[in-house]
XYZ file of C-alpha atoms in Angstrom:
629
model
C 100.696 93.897 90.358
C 100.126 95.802 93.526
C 101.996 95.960 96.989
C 101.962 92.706 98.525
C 102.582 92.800 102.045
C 105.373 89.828 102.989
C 104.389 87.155 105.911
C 106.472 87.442 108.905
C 108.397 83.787 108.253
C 111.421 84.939 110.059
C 112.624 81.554 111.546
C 112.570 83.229 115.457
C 108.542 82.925 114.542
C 108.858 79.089 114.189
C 111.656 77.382 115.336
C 113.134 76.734 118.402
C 116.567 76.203 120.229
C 117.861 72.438 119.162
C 117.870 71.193 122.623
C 114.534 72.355 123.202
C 113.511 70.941 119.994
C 115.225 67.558 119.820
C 114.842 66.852 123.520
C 111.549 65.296 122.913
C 109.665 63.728 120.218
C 112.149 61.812 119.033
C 112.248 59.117 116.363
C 113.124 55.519 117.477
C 115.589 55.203 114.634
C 113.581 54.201 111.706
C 114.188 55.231 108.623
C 112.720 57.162 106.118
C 111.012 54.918 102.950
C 111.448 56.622 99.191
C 107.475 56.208 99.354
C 106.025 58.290 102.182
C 102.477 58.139 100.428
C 101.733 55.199 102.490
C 101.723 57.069 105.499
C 98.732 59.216 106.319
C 97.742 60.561 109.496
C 95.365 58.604 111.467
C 91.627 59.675 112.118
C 92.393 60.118 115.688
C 94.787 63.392 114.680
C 92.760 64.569 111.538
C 88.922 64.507 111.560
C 87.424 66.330 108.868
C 86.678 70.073 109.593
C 82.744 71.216 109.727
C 83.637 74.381 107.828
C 79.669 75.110 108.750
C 81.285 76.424 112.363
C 84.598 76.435 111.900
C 85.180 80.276 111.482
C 82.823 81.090 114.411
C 85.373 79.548 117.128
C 87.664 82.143 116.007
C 86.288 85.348 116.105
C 83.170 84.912 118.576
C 85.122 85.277 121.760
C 86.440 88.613 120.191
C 83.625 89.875 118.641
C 80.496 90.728 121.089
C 77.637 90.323 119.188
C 76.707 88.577 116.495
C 74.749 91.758 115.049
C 78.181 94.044 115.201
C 80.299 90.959 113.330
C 77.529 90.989 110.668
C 77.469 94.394 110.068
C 81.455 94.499 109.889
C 81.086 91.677 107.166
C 78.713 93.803 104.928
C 80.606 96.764 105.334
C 84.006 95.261 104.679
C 82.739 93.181 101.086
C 80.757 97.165 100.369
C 84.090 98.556 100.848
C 85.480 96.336 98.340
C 82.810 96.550 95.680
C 83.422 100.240 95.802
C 86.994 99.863 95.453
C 85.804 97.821 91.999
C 83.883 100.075 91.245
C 86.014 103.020 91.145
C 88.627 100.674 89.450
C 86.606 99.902 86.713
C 85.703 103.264 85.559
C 89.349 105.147 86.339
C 90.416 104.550 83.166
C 88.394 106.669 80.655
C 90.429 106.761 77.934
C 89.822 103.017 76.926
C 87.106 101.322 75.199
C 84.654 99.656 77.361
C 83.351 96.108 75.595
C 80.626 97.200 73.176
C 77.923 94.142 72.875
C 75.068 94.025 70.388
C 72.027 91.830 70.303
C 73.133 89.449 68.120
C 76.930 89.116 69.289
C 75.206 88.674 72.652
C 72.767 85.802 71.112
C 75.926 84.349 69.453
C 78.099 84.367 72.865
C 75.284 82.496 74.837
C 75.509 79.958 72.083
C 78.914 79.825 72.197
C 79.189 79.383 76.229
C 76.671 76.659 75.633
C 78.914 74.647 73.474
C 81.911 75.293 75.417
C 80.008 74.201 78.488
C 79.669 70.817 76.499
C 83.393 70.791 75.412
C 84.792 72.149 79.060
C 84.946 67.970 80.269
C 87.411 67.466 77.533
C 90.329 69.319 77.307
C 92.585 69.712 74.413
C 95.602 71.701 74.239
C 94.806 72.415 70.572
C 93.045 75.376 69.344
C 90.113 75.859 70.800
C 88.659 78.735 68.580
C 86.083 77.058 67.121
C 83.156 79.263 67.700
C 83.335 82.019 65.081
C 85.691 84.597 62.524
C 85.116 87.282 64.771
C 87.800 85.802 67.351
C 91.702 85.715 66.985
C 92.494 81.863 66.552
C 94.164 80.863 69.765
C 95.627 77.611 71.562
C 95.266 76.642 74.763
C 99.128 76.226 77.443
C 97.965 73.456 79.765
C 100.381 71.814 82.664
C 100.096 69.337 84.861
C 97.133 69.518 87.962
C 99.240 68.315 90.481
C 102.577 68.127 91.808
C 102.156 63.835 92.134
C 100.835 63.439 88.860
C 101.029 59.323 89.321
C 97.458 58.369 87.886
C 95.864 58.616 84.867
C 93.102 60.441 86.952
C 95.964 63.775 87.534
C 95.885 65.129 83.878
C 96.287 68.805 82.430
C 94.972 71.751 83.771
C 94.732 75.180 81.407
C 97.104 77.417 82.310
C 97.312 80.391 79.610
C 96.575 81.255 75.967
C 98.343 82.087 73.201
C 97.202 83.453 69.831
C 98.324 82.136 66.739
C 98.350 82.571 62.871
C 95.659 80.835 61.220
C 93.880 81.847 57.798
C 93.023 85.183 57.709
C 94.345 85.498 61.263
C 97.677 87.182 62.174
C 99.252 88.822 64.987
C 96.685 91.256 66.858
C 98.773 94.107 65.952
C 100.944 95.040 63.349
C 104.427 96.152 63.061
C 103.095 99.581 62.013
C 101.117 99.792 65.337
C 103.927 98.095 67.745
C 106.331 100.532 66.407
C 103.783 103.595 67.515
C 103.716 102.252 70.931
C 107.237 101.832 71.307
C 107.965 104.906 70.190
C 105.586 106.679 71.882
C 106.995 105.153 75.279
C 110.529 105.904 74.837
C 109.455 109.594 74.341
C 107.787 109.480 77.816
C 110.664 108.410 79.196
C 112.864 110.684 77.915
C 110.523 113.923 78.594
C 109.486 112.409 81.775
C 113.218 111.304 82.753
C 111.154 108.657 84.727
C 111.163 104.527 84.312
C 108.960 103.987 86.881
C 105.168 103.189 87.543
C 102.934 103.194 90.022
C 103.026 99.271 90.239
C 105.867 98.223 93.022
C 106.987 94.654 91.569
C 110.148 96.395 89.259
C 113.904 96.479 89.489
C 113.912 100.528 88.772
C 117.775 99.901 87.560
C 117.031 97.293 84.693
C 112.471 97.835 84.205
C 111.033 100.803 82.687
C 107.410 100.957 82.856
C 105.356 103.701 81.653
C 100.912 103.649 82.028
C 99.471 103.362 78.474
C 96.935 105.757 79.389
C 100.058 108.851 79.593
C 100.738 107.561 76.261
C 97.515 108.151 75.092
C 97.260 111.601 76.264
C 100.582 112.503 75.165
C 99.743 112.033 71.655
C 98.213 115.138 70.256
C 97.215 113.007 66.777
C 95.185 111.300 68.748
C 95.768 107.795 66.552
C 97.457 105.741 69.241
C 93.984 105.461 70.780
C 92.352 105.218 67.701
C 95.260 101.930 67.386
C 94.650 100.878 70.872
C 90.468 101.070 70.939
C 90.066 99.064 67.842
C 92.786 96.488 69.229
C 90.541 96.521 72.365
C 86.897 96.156 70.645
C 87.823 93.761 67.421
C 90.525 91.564 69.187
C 91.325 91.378 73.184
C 87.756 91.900 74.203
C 86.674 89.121 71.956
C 89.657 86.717 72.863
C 88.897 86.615 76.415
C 85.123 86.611 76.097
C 85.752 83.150 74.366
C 88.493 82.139 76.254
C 87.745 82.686 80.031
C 84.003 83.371 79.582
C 83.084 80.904 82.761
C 85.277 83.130 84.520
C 84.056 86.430 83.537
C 80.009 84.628 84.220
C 81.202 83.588 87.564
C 78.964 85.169 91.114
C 76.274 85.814 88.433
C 77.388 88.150 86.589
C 76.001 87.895 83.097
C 77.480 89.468 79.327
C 74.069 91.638 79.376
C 74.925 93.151 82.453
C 78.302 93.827 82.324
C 80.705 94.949 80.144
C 84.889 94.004 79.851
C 87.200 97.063 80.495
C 90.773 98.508 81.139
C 91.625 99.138 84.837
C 95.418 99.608 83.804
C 97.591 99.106 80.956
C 101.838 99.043 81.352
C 104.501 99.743 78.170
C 107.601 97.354 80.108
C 110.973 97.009 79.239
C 113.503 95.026 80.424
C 117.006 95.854 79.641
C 119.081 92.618 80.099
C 122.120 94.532 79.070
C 121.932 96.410 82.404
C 121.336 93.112 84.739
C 124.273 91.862 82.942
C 126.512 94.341 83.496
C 128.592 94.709 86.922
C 127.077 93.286 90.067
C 123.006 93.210 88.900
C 121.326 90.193 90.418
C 120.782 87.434 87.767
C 117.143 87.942 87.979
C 116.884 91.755 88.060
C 115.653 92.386 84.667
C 112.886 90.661 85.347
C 109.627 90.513 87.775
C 109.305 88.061 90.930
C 106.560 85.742 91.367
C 103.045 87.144 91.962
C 99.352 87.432 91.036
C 97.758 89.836 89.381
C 94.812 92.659 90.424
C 91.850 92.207 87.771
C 90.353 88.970 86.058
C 92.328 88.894 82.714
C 95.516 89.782 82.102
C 96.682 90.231 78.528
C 100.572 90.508 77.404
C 101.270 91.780 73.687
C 104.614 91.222 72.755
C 106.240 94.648 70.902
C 109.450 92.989 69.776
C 111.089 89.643 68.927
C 112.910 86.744 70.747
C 113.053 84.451 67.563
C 115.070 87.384 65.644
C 117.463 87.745 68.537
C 116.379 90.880 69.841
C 116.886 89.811 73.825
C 117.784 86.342 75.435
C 115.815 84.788 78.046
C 113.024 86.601 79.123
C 108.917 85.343 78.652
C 106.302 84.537 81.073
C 107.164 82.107 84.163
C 104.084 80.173 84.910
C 104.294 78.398 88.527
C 101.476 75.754 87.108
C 103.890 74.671 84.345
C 106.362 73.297 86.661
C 106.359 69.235 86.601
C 107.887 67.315 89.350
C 111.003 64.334 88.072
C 108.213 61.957 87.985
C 106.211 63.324 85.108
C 103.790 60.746 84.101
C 104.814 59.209 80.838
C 100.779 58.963 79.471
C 100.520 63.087 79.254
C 100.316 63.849 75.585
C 101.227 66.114 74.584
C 103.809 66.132 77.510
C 104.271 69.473 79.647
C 104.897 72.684 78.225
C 108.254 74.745 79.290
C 107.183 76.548 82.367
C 108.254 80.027 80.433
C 106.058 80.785 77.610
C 106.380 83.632 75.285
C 103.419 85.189 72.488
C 104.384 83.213 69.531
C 105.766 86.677 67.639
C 105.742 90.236 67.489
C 101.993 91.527 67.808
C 100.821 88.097 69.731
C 99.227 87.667 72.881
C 99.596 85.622 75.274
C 96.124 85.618 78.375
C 95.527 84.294 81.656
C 93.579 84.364 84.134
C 94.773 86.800 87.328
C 94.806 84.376 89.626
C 97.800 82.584 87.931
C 100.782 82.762 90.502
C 103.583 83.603 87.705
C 107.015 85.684 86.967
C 108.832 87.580 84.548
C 111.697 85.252 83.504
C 114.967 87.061 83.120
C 116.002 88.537 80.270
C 119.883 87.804 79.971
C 120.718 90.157 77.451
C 119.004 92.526 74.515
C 115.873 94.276 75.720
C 112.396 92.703 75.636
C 109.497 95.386 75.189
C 105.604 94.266 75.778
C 102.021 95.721 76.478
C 100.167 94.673 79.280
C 96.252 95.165 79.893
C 94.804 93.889 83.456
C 91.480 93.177 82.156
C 88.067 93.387 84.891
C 84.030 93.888 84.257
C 82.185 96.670 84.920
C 78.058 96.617 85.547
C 76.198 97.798 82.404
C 74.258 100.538 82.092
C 76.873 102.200 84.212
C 75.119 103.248 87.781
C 73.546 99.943 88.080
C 74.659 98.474 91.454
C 76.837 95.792 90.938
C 78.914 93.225 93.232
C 82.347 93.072 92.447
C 83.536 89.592 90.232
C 84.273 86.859 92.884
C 87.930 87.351 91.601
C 88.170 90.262 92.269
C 86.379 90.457 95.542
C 88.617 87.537 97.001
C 91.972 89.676 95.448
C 90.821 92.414 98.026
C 89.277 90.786 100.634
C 93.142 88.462 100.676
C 94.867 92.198 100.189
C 93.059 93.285 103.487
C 93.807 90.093 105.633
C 97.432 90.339 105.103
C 97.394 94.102 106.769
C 95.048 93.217 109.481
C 96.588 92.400 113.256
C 93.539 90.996 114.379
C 93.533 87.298 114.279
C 89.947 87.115 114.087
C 89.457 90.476 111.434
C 91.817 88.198 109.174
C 90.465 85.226 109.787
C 87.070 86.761 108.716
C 88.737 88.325 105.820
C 90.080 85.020 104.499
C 86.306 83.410 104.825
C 84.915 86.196 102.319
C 86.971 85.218 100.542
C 86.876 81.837 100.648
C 83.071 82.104 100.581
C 83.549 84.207 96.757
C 86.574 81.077 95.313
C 86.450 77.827 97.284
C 89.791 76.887 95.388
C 91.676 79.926 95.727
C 94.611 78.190 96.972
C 96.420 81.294 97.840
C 93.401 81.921 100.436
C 93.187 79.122 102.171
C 97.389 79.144 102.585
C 96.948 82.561 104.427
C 94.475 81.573 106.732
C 96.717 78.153 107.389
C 99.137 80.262 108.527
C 97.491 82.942 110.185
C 96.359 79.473 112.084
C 99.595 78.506 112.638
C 100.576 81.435 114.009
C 98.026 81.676 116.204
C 98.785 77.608 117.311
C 102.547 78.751 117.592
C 102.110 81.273 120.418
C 102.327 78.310 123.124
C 105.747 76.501 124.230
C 107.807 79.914 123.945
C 107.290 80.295 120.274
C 105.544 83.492 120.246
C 104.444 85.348 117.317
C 105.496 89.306 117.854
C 105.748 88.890 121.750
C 102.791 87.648 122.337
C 101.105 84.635 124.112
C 103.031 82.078 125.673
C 100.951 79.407 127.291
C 99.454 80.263 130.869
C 100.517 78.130 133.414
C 98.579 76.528 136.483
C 99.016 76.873 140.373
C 101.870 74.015 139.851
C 103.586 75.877 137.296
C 102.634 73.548 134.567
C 100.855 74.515 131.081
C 97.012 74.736 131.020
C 95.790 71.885 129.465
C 92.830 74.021 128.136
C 95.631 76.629 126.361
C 97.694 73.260 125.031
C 93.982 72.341 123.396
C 93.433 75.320 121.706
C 96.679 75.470 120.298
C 96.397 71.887 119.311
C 93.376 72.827 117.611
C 94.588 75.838 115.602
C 97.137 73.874 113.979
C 94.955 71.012 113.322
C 92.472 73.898 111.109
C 96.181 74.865 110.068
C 96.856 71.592 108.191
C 93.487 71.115 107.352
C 93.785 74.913 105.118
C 97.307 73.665 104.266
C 96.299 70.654 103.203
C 93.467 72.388 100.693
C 95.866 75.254 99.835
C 98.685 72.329 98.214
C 95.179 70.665 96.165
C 94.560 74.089 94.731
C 98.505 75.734 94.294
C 100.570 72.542 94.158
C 103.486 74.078 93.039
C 103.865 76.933 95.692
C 107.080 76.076 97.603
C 105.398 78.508 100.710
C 102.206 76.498 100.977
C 104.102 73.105 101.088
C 107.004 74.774 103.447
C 104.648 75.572 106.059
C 102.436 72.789 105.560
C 105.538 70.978 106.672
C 106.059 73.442 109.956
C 102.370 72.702 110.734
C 102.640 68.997 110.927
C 106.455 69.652 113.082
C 104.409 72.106 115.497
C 101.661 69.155 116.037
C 104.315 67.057 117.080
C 105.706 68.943 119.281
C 102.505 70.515 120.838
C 100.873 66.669 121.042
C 104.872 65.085 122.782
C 104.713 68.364 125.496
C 100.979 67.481 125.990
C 100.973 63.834 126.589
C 104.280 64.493 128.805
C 102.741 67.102 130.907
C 99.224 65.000 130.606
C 100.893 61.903 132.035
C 102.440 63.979 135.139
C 99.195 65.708 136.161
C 96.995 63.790 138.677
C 93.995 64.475 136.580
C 93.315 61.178 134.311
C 90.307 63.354 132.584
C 92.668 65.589 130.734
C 95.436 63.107 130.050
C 93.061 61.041 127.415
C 92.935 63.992 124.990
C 96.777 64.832 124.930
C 97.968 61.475 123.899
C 99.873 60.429 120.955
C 100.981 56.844 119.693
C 104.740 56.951 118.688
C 103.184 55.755 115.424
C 101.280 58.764 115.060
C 104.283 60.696 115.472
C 106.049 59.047 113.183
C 103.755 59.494 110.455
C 103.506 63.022 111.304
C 107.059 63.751 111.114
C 107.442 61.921 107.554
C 104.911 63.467 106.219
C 106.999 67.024 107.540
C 109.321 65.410 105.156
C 107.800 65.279 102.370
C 106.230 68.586 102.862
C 110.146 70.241 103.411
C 111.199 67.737 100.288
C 108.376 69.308 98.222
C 109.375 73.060 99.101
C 112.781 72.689 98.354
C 112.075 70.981 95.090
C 110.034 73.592 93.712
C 112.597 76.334 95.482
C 115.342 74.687 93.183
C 113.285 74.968 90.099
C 112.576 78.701 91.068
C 116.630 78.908 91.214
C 116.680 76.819 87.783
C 114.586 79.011 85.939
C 116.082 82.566 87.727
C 113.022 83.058 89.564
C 113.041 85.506 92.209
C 110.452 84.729 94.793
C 109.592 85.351 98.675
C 110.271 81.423 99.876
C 111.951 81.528 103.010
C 114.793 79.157 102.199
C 116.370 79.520 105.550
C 113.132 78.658 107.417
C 112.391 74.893 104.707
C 116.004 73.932 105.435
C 116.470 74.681 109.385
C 112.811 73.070 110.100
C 113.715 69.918 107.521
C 116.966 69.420 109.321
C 115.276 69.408 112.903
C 112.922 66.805 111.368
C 115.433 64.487 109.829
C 117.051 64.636 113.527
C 114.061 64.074 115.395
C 113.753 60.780 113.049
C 117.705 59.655 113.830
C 118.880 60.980 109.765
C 121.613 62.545 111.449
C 124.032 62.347 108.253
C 120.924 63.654 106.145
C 120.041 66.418 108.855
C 123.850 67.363 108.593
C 123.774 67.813 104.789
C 120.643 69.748 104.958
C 122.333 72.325 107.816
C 125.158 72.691 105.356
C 122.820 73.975 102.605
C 122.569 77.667 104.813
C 126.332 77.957 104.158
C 125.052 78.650 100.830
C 125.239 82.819 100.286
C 122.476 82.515 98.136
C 120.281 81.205 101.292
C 121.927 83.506 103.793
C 121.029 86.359 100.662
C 118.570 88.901 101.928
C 118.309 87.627 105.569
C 118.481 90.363 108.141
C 121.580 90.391 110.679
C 119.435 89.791 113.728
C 117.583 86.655 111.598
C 121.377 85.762 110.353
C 122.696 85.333 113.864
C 119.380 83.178 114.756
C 120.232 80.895 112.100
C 123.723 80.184 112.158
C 123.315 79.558 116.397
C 120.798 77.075 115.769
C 122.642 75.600 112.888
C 125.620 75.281 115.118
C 123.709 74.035 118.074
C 121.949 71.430 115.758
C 124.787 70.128 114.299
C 126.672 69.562 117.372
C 123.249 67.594 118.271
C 123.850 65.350 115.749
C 127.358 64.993 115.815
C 127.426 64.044 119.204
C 124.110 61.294 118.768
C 126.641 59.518 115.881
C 129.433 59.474 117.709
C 127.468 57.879 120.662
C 125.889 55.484 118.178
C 129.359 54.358 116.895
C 130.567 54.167 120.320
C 127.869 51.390 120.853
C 128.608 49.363 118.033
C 132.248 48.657 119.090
């Protein structure tokens, strides 16, 4: 939970003027099958990427030696092992993970076995190993957003502990009612509700650091509480539960050590976002990822005695599409999960893109601990977890200008988690930016295509861009197989495929005029490959909007550009003759909820092209009834 800076997906980025648009590229009239999977783009348009080079075509022309880039590189990933490090050791008023020799004998054991088990997962309980760890179950949801085969099963998603035996809650009412007493008298001596996290709606959250807790308590037992919850039951919990996680980059359990980088007291007071003119979702948190490896929520009071409505955890890897395969058993869970009781936990990883679900009414109280490893003996040097160093490295792409300092940025990353889905979407559309400048859709100002002697675009500009949205798709196309059920990622996946067509029509039109028969060969494109392109835009638009409605369904607040999916799906469903579809999907920014949050300048972009594509498509049906009389 830290700032995260918001892409610049205003539509004046993206789209253009409906004449401009529509005037070329157009569809032939067929229509578009329920079953688009069919379709996939030809070898001519998509050749695999050589990821070996790929990075170096960006940055070398900007970048003057290879010895300064290099030295950048090292000193960037330093930078953000110190920011670890410093992380990791703030907080010196929590336990660090104490280890022994034969708890570390008995966790190598265990990580064998569950290296053995990790083929076959089971959303049972999977606390098998010894006493020593809270009994826990596994929250698993479906891999993929297509889930058609019996090959697209379950992925794990999140934890929850549960009562078994010996085994209850990991704290006690005793000990919940010490915390939330000790955080309502923060509050009130403080006359503060806010933290230093940014993702809160200061009228309906309170937050409050753990740590000011701790100090405020002259007794000195809440961190007596809070250390032995630490040592005997979080530290343990995650060790088993996300241990390949916490091993990853080669970090080992004797050389480092699980600790505290933050902890949050939260409340949300659904009475408040109920009240007057709150948003539905205010008492609540929109959709993001966490700092830190682990994050662990406690709850402190209880939905199943009716002390708040709504409210829980939102996971975006619950949500399954209409088309659920029927052989998942047990079938999906809900895509808001809550600890199973007062004192429960419920874990995940950081990387988890989730929410806080609205609570409606009551007030829902819970602890949070962001989880991350420190080296061991403290002083050793020691590189940051790869989560952790792809968190930062993502962080400092999204601030840099520089296509080429992001671009590297985003490969670090990349480099630490191959399947960080939310890396490879921001270097897709820092591509697609970059692809975007030419044909008057300039990003911030810059770049429009250079033009020859005769006035016409450079062939050798059009092939760049070309090529920047063809690494676009290709880091779009990876982004969807890692985070299927971001509605961003499949949005501009969508955008990518509409700029190729119109990038590859201009091209072969302004090819096909030149004199020189050299260049025209490598704009070219079959109506069929259009075609295929523009339906699977379709889908792409089809897919963001789905998931956007099940944000709405749920009350999740999120930073999906509505505005932008439905404005570049109604261009598409024009360019392939849907004009009654394309008209339904313009209507959709009459909507106030769409038009919510848009600035005035961005407002009066959208309803002129919404008016200037609808009276496209008016006028193309009343010319095609006109030829059927």
């Amino acid at each position: 939970k830290v700032p995260r800076p918001r892409a610049s997906t205003s539509l004046a980025l993206f789209t253009t003027t409906a004449s401009s648009s529509l005037g070329g590229g157009g569809g032939g009239g067929e229509q578009i099958t329920q079953n688009l999977d069919e379709d996939e783009p030809t070898n001519s348009l998509f050749s695999p990427i050589d990821e070996a080079d790929s990075s170096s075509n960006y940055y070398d022309e900007q970048m003057l030696h290879k010895e300064e880039k290099e030295d950048w590189k090292n000193n960037l990933v330093k930078w953000v092992d110190d920011i670890h490090r410093q992380s990791s050791t703030k907080c010196h008023c929590y336990a660090i993970e104490e280890i022994n020799q034969q708890q570390r004998q008995r966790q190598e054991k265990e990580e064998e076995q569950k290296q053995q088990d990790r083929d076959f997962p089971s959303p049972s309980r999977t606390n098998k190993y010894h006493d020593a760890v809270p009994p826990f179950e596994w929250v698993e949801g479906i891999s993929s957003l297509d889930a058609k085969s019996e090959k697209d099963t379950t992925k794990k998603i999140a934890i929850r502990t549960i009562n078994e035996k010996d085994h209850g809650p990991l704290l006690d009412i005793s000990s919940v009612n010490s915390i939330r007493h000790a955080a309502q008298k923060f509050w009130d001596i403080t006359n503060t509700t806010s933290s230093r996290f940014t993702l809160q709606f200061d009228q309906t959250n309170s937050e409050c650091h753990l740590e000011d807790l701790i100090v405020l308590d002259e007794t000195g037992q809440l961190k007596s509480t809070i250390d032995n919850l630490l040592q005997n039951k979080i530290y343990p919990l995650v060790r088993a539960a996300f241990g390949k996680e916490l091993n990853a980059g080669g970090a080992t359990t004797a050389g480092t050590r699980l600790c505290v980088y933050d902890s949050l007291v939260i409340r949300y007071d659904g009475n408040k976002a109920s009240a007057g003119d709150q948003q539905y979702y205010s008492a609540s948190q929109p959709l993001h990822r966490d700092g830190g490896i682990v994050s662990v929520n406690i709850a402190l009071n209880s939905f199943e005695d009716g002390d708040f409505e709504g409210g829980g955890t939102f996971f975006e890897g619950l949500l399954a599409s209409s088309h659920s395969p029927a052989h998942l058993n047990p079938p999906p869970h809900h895509p808001i999960i809550r600890p199973l009781g007062v004192g429960h936990a419920l874990a995940h990883l950081s990387t988890e893109r989730h929410a806080g679900a609205p609570t409606r009414s009551g007030i829902r109280e819970i602890l949070v601990f962001f989880l991350t490893l420190r080296p061991y003996p403290y002083g050793v040097p020691q590189r940051a977890p790869p989560i952790e160093r792809a968190f930062h490295l993502k962080l400092a792409a999204k601030e840099m200008v520089q296509l080429s300092s992001a671009l590297t940025c985003l490969d670090l990353a990349l480099n630490e988690s191959p399947m960080d889905g939310e890396a490879h979407f921001w270097k897709g559309f820092r591509l697609l930016q970059q692809g975007g400048k030419g044909g008057g859709r300039g990003v911030e100002g810059e770049g429009k295509n250079k033009k020859n002697d005769n006035n016409e675009e450079n062939p050798t500009t059009s092939n760049h861009n070309c090529n920047y949205i063809h690494k676009s798709i290709h880091h779009l196309q990876k982004a969807q197989e890692c985070s299927p059920f971001d509605a961003r990622i499949h949005c501009f996946a969508g955008i990518a495929y509409k700029q190729m067509v119109d990038l590859k029509y201009k091209d072969s039109k302004s090819s096909s005029s030149s004199s020189s028969s050299s260049s025209s060969s490598s704009f070219e494109i079959s109506h069929a490959d259009r075609m295929i392109l523009q339906k699977q835009s379709v889908k792409c638009f089809q897919n963001a909007l789905y998931l956007h409605n099940q944000y709405q369904k749920y009350g999740i607040s999120s930073d999906f550009d509505v505005a932008l999916a439905i404005m570049s799906f109604s261009e598409v469903l024009a360019r392939l003759e849907q004009y009654e579809q394309a008209l339904e999907s313009i209507a959709l920014l009459q909507d106030t909820k769409t038009q919510q949050g848009l600035k005035e300048e961005v407002l009066e972009h959208v309803n002129k092209h919404a008016s200037e594509l609808t009276r496209y498509c008016k006028d193309n049906l009343r010319q095609r009834s006109l030829s059927h009389l």
